[in-house]
mmCIF file of C-alpha atoms in Angstrom:
data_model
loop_
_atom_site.group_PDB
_atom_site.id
_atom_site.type_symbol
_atom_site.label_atom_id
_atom_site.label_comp_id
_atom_site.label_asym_id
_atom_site.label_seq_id
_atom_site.Cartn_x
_atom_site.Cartn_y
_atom_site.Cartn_z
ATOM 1 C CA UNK T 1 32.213 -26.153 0.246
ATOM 2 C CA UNK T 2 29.592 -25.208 2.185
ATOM 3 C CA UNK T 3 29.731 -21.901 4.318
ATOM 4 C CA UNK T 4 28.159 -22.385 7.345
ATOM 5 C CA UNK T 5 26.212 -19.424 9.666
ATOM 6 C CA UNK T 6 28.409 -17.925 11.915
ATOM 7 C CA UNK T 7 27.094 -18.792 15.537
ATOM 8 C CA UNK T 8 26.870 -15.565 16.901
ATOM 9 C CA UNK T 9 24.065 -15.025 14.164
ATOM 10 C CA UNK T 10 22.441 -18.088 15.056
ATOM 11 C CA UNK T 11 22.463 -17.043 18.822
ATOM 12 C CA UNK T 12 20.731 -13.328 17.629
ATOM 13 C CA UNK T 13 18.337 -15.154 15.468
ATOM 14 C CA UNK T 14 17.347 -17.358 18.177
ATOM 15 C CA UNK T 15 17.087 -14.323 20.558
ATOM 16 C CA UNK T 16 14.933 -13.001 17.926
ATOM 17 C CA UNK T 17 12.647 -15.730 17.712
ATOM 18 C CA UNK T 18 12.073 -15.657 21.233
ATOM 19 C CA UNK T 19 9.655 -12.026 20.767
ATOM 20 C CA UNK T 20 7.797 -11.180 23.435
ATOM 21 C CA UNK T 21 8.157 -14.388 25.237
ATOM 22 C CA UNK T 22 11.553 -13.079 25.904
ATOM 23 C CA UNK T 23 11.889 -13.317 29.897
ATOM 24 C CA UNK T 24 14.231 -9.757 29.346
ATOM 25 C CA UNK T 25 10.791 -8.127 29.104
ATOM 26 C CA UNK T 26 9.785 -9.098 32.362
ATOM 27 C CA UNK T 27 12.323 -6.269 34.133
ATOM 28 C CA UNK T 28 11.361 -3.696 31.115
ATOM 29 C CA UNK T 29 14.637 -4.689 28.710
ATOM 30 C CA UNK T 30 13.355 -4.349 25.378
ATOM 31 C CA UNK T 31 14.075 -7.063 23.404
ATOM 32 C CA UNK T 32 16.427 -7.360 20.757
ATOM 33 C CA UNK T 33 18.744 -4.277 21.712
ATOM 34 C CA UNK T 34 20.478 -5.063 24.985
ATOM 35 C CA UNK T 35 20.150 -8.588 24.421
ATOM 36 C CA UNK T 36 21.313 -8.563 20.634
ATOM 37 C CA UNK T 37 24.402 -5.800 21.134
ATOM 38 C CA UNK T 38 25.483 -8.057 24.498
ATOM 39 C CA UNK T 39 26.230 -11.174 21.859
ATOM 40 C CA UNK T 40 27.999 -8.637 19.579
ATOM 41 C CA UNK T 41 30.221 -7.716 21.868
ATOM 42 C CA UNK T 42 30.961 -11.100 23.062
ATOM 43 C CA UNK T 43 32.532 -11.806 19.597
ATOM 44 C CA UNK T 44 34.043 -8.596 19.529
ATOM 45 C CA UNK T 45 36.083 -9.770 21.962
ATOM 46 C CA UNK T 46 36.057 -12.922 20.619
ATOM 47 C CA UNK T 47 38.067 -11.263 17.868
ATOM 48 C CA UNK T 48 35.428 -11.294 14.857
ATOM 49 C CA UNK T 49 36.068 -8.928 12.269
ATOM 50 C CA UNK T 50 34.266 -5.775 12.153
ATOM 51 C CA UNK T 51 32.679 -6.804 8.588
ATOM 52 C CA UNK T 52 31.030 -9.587 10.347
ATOM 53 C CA UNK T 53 29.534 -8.176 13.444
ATOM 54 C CA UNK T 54 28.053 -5.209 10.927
ATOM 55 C CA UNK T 55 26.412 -7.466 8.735
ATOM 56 C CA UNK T 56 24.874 -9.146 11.455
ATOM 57 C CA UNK T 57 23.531 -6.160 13.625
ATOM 58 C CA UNK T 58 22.292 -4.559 9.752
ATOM 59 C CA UNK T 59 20.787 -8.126 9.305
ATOM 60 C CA UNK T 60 18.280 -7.591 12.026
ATOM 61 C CA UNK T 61 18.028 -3.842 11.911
ATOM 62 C CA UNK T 62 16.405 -4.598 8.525
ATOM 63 C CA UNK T 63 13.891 -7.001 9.534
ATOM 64 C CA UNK T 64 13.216 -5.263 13.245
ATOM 65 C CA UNK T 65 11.967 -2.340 10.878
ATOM 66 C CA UNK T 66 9.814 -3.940 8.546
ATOM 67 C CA UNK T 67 8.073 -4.957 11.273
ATOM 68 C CA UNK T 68 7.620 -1.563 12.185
ATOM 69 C CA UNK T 69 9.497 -2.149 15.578
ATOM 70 C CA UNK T 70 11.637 1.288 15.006
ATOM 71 C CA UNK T 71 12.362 1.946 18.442
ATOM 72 C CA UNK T 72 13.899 -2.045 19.070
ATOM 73 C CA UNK T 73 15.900 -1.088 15.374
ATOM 74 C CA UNK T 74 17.026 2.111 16.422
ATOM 75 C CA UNK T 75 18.395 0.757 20.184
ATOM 76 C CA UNK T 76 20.146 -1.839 18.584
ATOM 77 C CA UNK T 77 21.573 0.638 15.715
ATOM 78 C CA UNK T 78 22.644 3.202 18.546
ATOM 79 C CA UNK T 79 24.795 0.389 20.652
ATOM 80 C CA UNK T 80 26.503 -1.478 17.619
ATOM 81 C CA UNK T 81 30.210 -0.126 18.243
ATOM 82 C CA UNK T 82 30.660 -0.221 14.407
ATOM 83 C CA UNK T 83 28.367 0.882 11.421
ATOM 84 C CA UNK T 84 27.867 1.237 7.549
ATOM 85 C CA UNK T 85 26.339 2.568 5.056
ATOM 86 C CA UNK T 86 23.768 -0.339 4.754
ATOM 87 C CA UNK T 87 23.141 0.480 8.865
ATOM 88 C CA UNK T 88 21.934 4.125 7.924
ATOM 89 C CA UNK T 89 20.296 3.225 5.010
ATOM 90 C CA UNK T 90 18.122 0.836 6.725
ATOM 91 C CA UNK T 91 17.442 2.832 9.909
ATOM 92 C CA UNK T 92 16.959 6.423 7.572
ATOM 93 C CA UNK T 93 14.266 3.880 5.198
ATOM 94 C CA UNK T 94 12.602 2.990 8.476
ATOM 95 C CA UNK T 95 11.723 6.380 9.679
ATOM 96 C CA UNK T 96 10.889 7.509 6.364
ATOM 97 C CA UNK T 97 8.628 4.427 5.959
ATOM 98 C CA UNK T 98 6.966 5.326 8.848
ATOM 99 C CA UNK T 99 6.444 8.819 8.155
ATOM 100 C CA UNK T 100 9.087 10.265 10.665
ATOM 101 C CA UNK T 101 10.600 12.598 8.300
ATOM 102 C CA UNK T 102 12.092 15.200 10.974
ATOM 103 C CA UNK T 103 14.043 12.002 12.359
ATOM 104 C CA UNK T 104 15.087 10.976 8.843
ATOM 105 C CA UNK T 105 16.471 14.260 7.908
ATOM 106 C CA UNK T 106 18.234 13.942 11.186
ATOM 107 C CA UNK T 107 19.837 10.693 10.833
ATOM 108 C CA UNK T 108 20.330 11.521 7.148
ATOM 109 C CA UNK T 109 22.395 14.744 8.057
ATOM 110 C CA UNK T 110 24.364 12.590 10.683
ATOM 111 C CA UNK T 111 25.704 9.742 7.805
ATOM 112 C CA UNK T 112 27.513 12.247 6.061
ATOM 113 C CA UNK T 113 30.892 10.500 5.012
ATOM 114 C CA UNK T 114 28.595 7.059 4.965
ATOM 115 C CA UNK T 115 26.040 8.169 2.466
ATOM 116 C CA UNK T 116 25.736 6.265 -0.842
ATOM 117 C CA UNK T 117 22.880 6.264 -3.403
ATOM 118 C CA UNK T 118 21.202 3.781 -1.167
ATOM 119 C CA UNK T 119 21.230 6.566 1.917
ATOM 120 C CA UNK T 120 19.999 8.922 -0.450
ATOM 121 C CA UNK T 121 17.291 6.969 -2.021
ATOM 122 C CA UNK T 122 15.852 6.028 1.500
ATOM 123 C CA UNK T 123 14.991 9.347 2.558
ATOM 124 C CA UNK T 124 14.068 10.660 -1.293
ATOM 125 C CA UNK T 125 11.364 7.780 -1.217
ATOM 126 C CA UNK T 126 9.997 9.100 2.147
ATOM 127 C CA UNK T 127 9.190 12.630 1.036
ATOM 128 C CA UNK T 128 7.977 11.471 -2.352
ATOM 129 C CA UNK T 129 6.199 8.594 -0.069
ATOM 130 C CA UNK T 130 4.310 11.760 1.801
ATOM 131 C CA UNK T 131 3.763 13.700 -0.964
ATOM 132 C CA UNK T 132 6.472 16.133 -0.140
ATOM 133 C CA UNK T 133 7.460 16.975 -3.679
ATOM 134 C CA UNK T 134 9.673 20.339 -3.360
ATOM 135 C CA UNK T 135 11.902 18.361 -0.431
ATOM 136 C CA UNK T 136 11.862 15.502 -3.238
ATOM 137 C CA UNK T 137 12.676 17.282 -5.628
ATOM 138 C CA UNK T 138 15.822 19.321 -3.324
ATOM 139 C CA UNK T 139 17.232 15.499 -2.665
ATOM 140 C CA UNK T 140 17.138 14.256 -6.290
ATOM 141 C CA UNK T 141 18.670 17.327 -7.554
ATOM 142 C CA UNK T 142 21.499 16.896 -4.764
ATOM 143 C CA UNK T 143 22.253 13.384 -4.992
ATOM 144 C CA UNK T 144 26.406 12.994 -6.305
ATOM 145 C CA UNK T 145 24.764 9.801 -8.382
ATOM 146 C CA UNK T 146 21.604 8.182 -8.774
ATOM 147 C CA UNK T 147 20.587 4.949 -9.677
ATOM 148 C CA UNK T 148 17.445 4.090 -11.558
ATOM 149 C CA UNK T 149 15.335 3.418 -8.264
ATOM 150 C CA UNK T 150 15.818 7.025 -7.600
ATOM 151 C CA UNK T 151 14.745 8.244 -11.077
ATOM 152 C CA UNK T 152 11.833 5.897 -10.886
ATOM 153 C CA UNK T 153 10.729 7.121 -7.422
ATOM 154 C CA UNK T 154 10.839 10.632 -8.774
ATOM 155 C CA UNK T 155 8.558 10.498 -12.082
ATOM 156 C CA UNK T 156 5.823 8.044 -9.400
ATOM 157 C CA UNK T 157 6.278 11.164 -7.319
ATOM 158 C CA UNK T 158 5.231 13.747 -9.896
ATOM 159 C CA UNK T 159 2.612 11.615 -11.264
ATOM 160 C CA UNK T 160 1.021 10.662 -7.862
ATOM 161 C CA UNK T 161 0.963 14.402 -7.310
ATOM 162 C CA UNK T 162 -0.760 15.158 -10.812
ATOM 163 C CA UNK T 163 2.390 17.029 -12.210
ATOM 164 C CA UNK T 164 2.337 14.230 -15.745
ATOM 165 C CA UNK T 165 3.993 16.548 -17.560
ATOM 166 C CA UNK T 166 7.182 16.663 -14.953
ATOM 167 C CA UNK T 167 6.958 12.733 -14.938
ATOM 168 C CA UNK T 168 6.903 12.453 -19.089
ATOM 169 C CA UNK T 169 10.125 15.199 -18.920
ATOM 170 C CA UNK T 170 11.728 13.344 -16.681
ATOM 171 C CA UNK T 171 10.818 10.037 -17.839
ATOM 172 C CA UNK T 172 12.457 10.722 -20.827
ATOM 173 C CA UNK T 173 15.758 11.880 -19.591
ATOM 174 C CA UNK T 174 16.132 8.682 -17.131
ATOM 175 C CA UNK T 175 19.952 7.222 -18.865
ATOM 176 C CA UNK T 176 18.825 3.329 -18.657
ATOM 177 C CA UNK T 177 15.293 2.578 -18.103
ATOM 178 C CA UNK T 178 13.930 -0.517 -16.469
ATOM 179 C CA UNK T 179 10.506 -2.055 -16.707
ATOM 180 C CA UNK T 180 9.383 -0.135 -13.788
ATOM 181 C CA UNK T 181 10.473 3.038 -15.477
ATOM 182 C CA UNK T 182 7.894 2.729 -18.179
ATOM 183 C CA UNK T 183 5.659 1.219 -16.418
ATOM 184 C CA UNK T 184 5.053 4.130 -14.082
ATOM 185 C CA UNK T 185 4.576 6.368 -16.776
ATOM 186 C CA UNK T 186 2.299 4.450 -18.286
ATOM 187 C CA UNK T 187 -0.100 4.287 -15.813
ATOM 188 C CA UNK T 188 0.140 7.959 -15.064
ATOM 189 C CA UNK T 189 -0.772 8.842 -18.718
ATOM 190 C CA UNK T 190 -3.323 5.793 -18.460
ATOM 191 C CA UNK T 191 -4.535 7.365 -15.322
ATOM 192 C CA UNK T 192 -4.472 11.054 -16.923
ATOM 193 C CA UNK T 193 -6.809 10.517 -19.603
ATOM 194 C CA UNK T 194 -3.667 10.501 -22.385
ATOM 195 C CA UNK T 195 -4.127 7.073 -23.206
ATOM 196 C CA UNK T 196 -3.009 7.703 -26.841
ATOM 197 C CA UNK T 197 0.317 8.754 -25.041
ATOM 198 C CA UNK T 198 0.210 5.735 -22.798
ATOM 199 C CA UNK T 199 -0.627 3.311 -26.040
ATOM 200 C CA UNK T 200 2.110 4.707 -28.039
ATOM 201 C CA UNK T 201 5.211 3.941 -25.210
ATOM 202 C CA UNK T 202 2.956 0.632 -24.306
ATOM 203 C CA UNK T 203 4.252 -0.471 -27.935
ATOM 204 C CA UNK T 204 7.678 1.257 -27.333
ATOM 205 C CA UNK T 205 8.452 -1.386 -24.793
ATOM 206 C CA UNK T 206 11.261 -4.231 -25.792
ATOM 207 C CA UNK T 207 10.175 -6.141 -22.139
ATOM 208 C CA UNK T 208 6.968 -6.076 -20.438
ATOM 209 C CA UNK T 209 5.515 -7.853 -17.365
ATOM 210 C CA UNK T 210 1.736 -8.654 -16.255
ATOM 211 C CA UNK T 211 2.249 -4.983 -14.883
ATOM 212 C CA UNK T 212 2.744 -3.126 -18.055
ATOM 213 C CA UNK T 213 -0.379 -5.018 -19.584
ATOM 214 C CA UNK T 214 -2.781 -4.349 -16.535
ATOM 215 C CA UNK T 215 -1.429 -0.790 -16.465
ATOM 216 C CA UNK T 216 -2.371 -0.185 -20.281
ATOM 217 C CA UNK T 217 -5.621 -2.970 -20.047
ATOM 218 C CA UNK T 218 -6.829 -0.275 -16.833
ATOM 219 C CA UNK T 219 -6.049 2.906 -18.879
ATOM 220 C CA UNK T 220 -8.170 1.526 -22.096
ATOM 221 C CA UNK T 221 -11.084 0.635 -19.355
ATOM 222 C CA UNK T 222 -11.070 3.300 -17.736
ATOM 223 C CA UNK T 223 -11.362 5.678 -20.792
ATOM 224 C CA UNK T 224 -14.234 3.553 -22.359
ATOM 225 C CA UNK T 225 -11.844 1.809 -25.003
ATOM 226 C CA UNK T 226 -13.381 -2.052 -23.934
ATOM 227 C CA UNK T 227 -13.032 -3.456 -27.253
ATOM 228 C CA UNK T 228 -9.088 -2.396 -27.193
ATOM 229 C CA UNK T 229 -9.153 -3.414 -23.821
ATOM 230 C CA UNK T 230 -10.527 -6.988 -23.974
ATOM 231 C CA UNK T 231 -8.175 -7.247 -27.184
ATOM 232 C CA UNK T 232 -5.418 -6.818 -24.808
ATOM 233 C CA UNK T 233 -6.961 -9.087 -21.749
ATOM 234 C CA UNK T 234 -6.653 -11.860 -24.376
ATOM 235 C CA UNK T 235 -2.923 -11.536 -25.554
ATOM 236 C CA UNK T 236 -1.662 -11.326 -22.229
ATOM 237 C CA UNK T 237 1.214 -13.696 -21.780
ATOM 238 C CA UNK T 238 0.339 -14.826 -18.481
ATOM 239 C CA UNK T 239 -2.794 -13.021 -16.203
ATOM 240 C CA UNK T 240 -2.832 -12.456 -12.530
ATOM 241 C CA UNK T 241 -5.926 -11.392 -10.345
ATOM 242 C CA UNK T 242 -5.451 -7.843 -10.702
ATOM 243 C CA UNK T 243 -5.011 -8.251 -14.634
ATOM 244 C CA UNK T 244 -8.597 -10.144 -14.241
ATOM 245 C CA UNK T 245 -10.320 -7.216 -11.709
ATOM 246 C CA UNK T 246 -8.705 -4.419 -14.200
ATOM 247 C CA UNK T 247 -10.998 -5.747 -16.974
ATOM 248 C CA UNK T 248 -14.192 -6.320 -15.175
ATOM 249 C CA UNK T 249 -13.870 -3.014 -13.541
ATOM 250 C CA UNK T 250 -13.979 -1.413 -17.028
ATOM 251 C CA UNK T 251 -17.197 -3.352 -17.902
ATOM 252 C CA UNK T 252 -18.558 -2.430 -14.703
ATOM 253 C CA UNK T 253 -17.825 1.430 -14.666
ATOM 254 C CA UNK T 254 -18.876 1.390 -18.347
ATOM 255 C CA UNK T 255 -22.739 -0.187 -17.356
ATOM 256 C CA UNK T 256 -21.339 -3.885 -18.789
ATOM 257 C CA UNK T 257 -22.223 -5.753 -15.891
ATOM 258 C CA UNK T 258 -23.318 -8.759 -17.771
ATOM 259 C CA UNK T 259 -19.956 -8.878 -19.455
ATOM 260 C CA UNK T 260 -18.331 -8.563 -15.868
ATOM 261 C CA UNK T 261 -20.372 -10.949 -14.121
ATOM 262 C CA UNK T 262 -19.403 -13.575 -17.155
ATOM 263 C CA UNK T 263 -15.845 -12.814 -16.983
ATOM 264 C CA UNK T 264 -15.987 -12.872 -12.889
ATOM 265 C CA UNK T 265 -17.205 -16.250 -12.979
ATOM 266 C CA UNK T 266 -14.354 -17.391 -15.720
ATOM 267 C CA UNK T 267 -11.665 -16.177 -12.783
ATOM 268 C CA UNK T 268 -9.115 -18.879 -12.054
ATOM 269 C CA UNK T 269 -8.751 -16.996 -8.749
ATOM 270 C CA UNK T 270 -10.868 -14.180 -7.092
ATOM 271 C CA UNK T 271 -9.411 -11.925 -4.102
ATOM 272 C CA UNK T 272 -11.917 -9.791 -1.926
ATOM 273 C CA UNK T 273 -11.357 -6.918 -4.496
ATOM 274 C CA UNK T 274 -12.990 -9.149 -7.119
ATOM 275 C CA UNK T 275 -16.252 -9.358 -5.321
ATOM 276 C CA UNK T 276 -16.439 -5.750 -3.698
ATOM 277 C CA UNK T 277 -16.014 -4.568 -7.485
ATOM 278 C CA UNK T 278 -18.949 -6.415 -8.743
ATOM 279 C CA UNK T 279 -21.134 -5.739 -5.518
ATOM 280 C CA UNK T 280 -20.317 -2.016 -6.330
ATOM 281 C CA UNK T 281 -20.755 -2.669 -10.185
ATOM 282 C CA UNK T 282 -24.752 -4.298 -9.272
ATOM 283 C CA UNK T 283 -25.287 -1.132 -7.333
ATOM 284 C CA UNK T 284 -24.391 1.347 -9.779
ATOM 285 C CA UNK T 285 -26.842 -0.443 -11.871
ATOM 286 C CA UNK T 286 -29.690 -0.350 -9.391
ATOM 287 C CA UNK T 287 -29.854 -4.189 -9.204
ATOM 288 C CA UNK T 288 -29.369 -4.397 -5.320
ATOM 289 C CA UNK T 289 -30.544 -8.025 -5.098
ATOM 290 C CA UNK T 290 -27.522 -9.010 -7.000
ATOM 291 C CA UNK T 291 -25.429 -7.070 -5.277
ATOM 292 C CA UNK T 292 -27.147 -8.538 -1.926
ATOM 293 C CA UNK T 293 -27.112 -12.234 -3.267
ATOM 294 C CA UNK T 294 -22.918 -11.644 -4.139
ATOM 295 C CA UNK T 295 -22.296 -10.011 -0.987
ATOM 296 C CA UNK T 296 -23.901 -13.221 1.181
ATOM 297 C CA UNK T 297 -22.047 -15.516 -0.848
ATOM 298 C CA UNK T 298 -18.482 -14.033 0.067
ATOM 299 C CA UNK T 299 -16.467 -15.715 2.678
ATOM 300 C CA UNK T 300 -14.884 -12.811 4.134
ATOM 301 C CA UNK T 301 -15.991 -8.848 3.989
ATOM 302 C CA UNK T 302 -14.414 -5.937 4.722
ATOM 303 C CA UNK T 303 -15.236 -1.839 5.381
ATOM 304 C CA UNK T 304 -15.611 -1.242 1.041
ATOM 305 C CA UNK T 305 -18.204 -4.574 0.634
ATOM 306 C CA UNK T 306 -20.060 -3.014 3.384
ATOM 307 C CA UNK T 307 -20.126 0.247 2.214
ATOM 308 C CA UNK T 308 -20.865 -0.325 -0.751
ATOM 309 C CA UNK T 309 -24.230 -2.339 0.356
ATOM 310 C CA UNK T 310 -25.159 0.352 2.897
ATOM 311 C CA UNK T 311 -24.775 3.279 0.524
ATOM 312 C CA UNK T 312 -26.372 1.340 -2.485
ATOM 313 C CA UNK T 313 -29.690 0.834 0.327
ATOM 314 C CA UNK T 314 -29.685 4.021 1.232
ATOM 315 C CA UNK T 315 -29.130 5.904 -2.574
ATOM 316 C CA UNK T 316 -32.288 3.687 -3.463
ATOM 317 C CA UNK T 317 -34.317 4.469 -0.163
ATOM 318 C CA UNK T 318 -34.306 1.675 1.171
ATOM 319 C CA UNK T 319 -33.367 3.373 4.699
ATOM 320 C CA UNK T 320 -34.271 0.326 7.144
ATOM 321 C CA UNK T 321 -32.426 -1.850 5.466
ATOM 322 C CA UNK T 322 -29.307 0.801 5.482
ATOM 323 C CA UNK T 323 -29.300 0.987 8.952
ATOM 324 C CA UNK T 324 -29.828 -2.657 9.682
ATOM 325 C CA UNK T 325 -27.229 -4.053 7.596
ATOM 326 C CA UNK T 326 -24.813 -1.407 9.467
ATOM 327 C CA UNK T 327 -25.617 -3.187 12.757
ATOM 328 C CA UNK T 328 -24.943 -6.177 11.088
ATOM 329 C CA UNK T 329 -21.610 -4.583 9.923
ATOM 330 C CA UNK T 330 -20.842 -3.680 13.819
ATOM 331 C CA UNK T 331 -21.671 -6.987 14.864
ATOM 332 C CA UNK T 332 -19.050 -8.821 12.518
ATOM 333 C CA UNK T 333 -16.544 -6.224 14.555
ATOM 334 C CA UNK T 334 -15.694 -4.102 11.264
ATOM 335 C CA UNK T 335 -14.869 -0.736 11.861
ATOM 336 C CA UNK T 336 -16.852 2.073 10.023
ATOM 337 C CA UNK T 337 -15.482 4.585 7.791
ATOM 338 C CA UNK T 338 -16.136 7.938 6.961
ATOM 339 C CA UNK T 339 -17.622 6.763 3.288
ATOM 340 C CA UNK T 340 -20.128 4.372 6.454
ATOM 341 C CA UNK T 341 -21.033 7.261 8.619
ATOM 342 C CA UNK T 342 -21.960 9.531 5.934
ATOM 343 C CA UNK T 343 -24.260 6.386 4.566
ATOM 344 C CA UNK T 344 -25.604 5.996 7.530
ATOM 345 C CA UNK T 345 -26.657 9.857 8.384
ATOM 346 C CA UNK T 346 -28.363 9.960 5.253
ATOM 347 C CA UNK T 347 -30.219 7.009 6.052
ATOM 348 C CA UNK T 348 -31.068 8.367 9.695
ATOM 349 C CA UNK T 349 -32.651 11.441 8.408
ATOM 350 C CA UNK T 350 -34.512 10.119 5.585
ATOM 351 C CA UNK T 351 -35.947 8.480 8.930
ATOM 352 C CA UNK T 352 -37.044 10.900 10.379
ATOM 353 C CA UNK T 353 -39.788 12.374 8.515
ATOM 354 C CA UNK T 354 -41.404 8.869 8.969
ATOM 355 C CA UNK T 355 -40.383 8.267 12.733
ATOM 356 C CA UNK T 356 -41.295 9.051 16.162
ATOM 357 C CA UNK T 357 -38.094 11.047 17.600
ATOM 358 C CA UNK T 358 -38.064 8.338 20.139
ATOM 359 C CA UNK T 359 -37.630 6.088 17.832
ATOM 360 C CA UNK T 360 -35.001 7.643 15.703
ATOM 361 C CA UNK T 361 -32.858 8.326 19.141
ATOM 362 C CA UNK T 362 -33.075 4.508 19.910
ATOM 363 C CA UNK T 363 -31.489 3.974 16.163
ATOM 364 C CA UNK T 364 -28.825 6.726 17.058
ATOM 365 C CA UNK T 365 -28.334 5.067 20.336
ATOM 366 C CA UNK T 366 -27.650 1.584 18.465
ATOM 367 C CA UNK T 367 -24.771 3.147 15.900
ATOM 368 C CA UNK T 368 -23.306 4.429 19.096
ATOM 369 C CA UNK T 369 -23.040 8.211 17.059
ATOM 370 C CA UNK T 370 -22.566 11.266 19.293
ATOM 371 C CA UNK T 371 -23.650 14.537 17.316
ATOM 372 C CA UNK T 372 -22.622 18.006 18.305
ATOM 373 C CA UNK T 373 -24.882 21.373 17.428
ATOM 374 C CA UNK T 374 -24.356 22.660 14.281
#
């Protein structure tokens, strides 16, 4: 038999869907907290069980932050007259998600009787999230039980944070390992430069995904190993798009670009990393009107693709062109980085040995820079 929603779910998920259209936000209610707790009380005294109104409230707790609406989550998480484990755990993940760590601990220290591995994984993945490896390291070592998500997070922390050695140690004393498992370590031996290391447990594995191979198909690349590499590319089960861009990055950090640009035209599917790695791959090899020719063809471009043009113009001289295709760049409304400005300057004083200041302040003018004395 079918179970059907219960309708007081069905009324918050049609509150939900109203957003910001939501005539609440008109006299400053923030929408879904007053609104959403006012239908869970109305089935409170409806007589609903507990269990019920809990899953719903965690239900859109959850999704309010994923979408990064943390205040909306933690209103709504505040007023619910009952709460779980699954409640903290979502709100705690939230914070630590968005890099509120202070209010984490907080809410974390607050749970108490309510924490599980879940409430204890949540906040462990936000410090090793920031990089916070000693208060990662205090919450692993206190947790009652952990699971294998909290082992995993653990080794990615050390090995995001250089420490391989403390990620291999650990790696091996993980009880039941899980695809993820080696795959982390494999990529942060890959990544290391110990790709004998990261060949050997490659060949360990009983189960691998199109992660494991890219992992190990990056690692070989990356270390110069093409031919072992390409062996690879070809006995993959199945290939996705970063499988495809792992393998023509190799050729093109290794000066193969001929071998990329055939294997870049072979793609089933490209994504905007595809391109921006061959337009980067041309450059390193001097060839800028390939790298041009690529760069006009692509439907969409972001910061790296023009970065990558503008630094290539400007490594090779060609300092008009540099500057002009940055005013392009601010024209097509895509915001500089630092990797742009520091392009750009070099550009700008190559300039000026050959420029009138007048002109070179007109140029300045353009990129809208402001400069401060040195």
């Amino acid at each position: 038999m079918r179970q059907l929603m219960p309708q007081s779910l069905v009324r918050l998920l049609r509150l939900k869907s109203l957003g910001t259209r939501s005539p609440l936000l008109a006299h400053g209610i923030h929408f879904p907290s007053f609104a959403a707790v006012a239908v869970v009380n109305t089935d409170l005294h409806r007589g609903l069980p507990f269990r019920t109104l809990v899953s719903q409230a965690n239900l859109l707790i959850t999704r309010l932050s994923r979408q990064g609406r943390i205040y909306d989550a933690r209103q709504l998480f505040d007023r619910t007259p009952e709460r779980d484990h699954i409640s903290w755990a979502s709100l705690i993940a939230a914070y630590a998600r968005a890099g509120l760590l202070k209010e984490a601990q907080r809410l974390f220290d607050r749970s108490d009787a309510l924490r599980d591995v879940v409430t204890w994984t949540a906040l462990l993945c936000g410090y090793a999230r920031a990089g916070h490896i000693h208060e990662a390291e205090n919450v692993f070592c206190r947790m009652p039980e952990k699971n294998v998500v909290a082992w995993n997070t653990m080794v990615s922390a050390y090995a995001d944070n250089g420490m391989v050695d403390e990620a291999v140690e650990l790696f091996y004393k993980i009880p039941i390992r899980n695809v993820v498992s080696w795959n982390t370590i494999i990529s942060a031996l890959a990544q290391s430069g110990r790709i004998e290391e990261a060949c050997k447990l490659f060949s360990q594995m009983t189960e691998r995904n199109v992660v494991s191979w890219t992992a190990i198909i990056s690692g070989l690349s990356q270390n110069g190993k093409l031919d072992e590499a390409r062996g690879l590319f070809e006995r993959m089960p199945e290939r996705n798009v970063v499988s495809w861009n792992a393998m023509i990055s190799g050729y093109s950090l290794n000066q193969k670009i001929h071998q990329a640009f055939i294997l870049f035209e072979a793609m089933p599917v490209r994504n905007m990393t595809s391109w921006n790695i061959m337009i980067a791959g041309y450059i390193r090899n001097g060839d800028l009107v390939s790298a041009r020719k690529l760069f006009d063809e692509m439907d969409e471009r972001n910061v790296v693709s023009w970065t990558s043009l503008i630094s290539g113009y400007a490594q090779e001289g060609l300092n008009e062109l540099a500057l002009n295709t940055f005013l392009e760049m601010l024209a097509d409304n895509v915001q500089p980085n630092a990797e742009t400005y520091a392009s750009v300057l070099a550009a700008i004083s190559n300039l000026a040995a050959h420029l009138e200041g007048l002109q070179v302040h007109q140029i300045i003018s353009k990129t809208k820079f402001q400069f401060s004395a040195c």
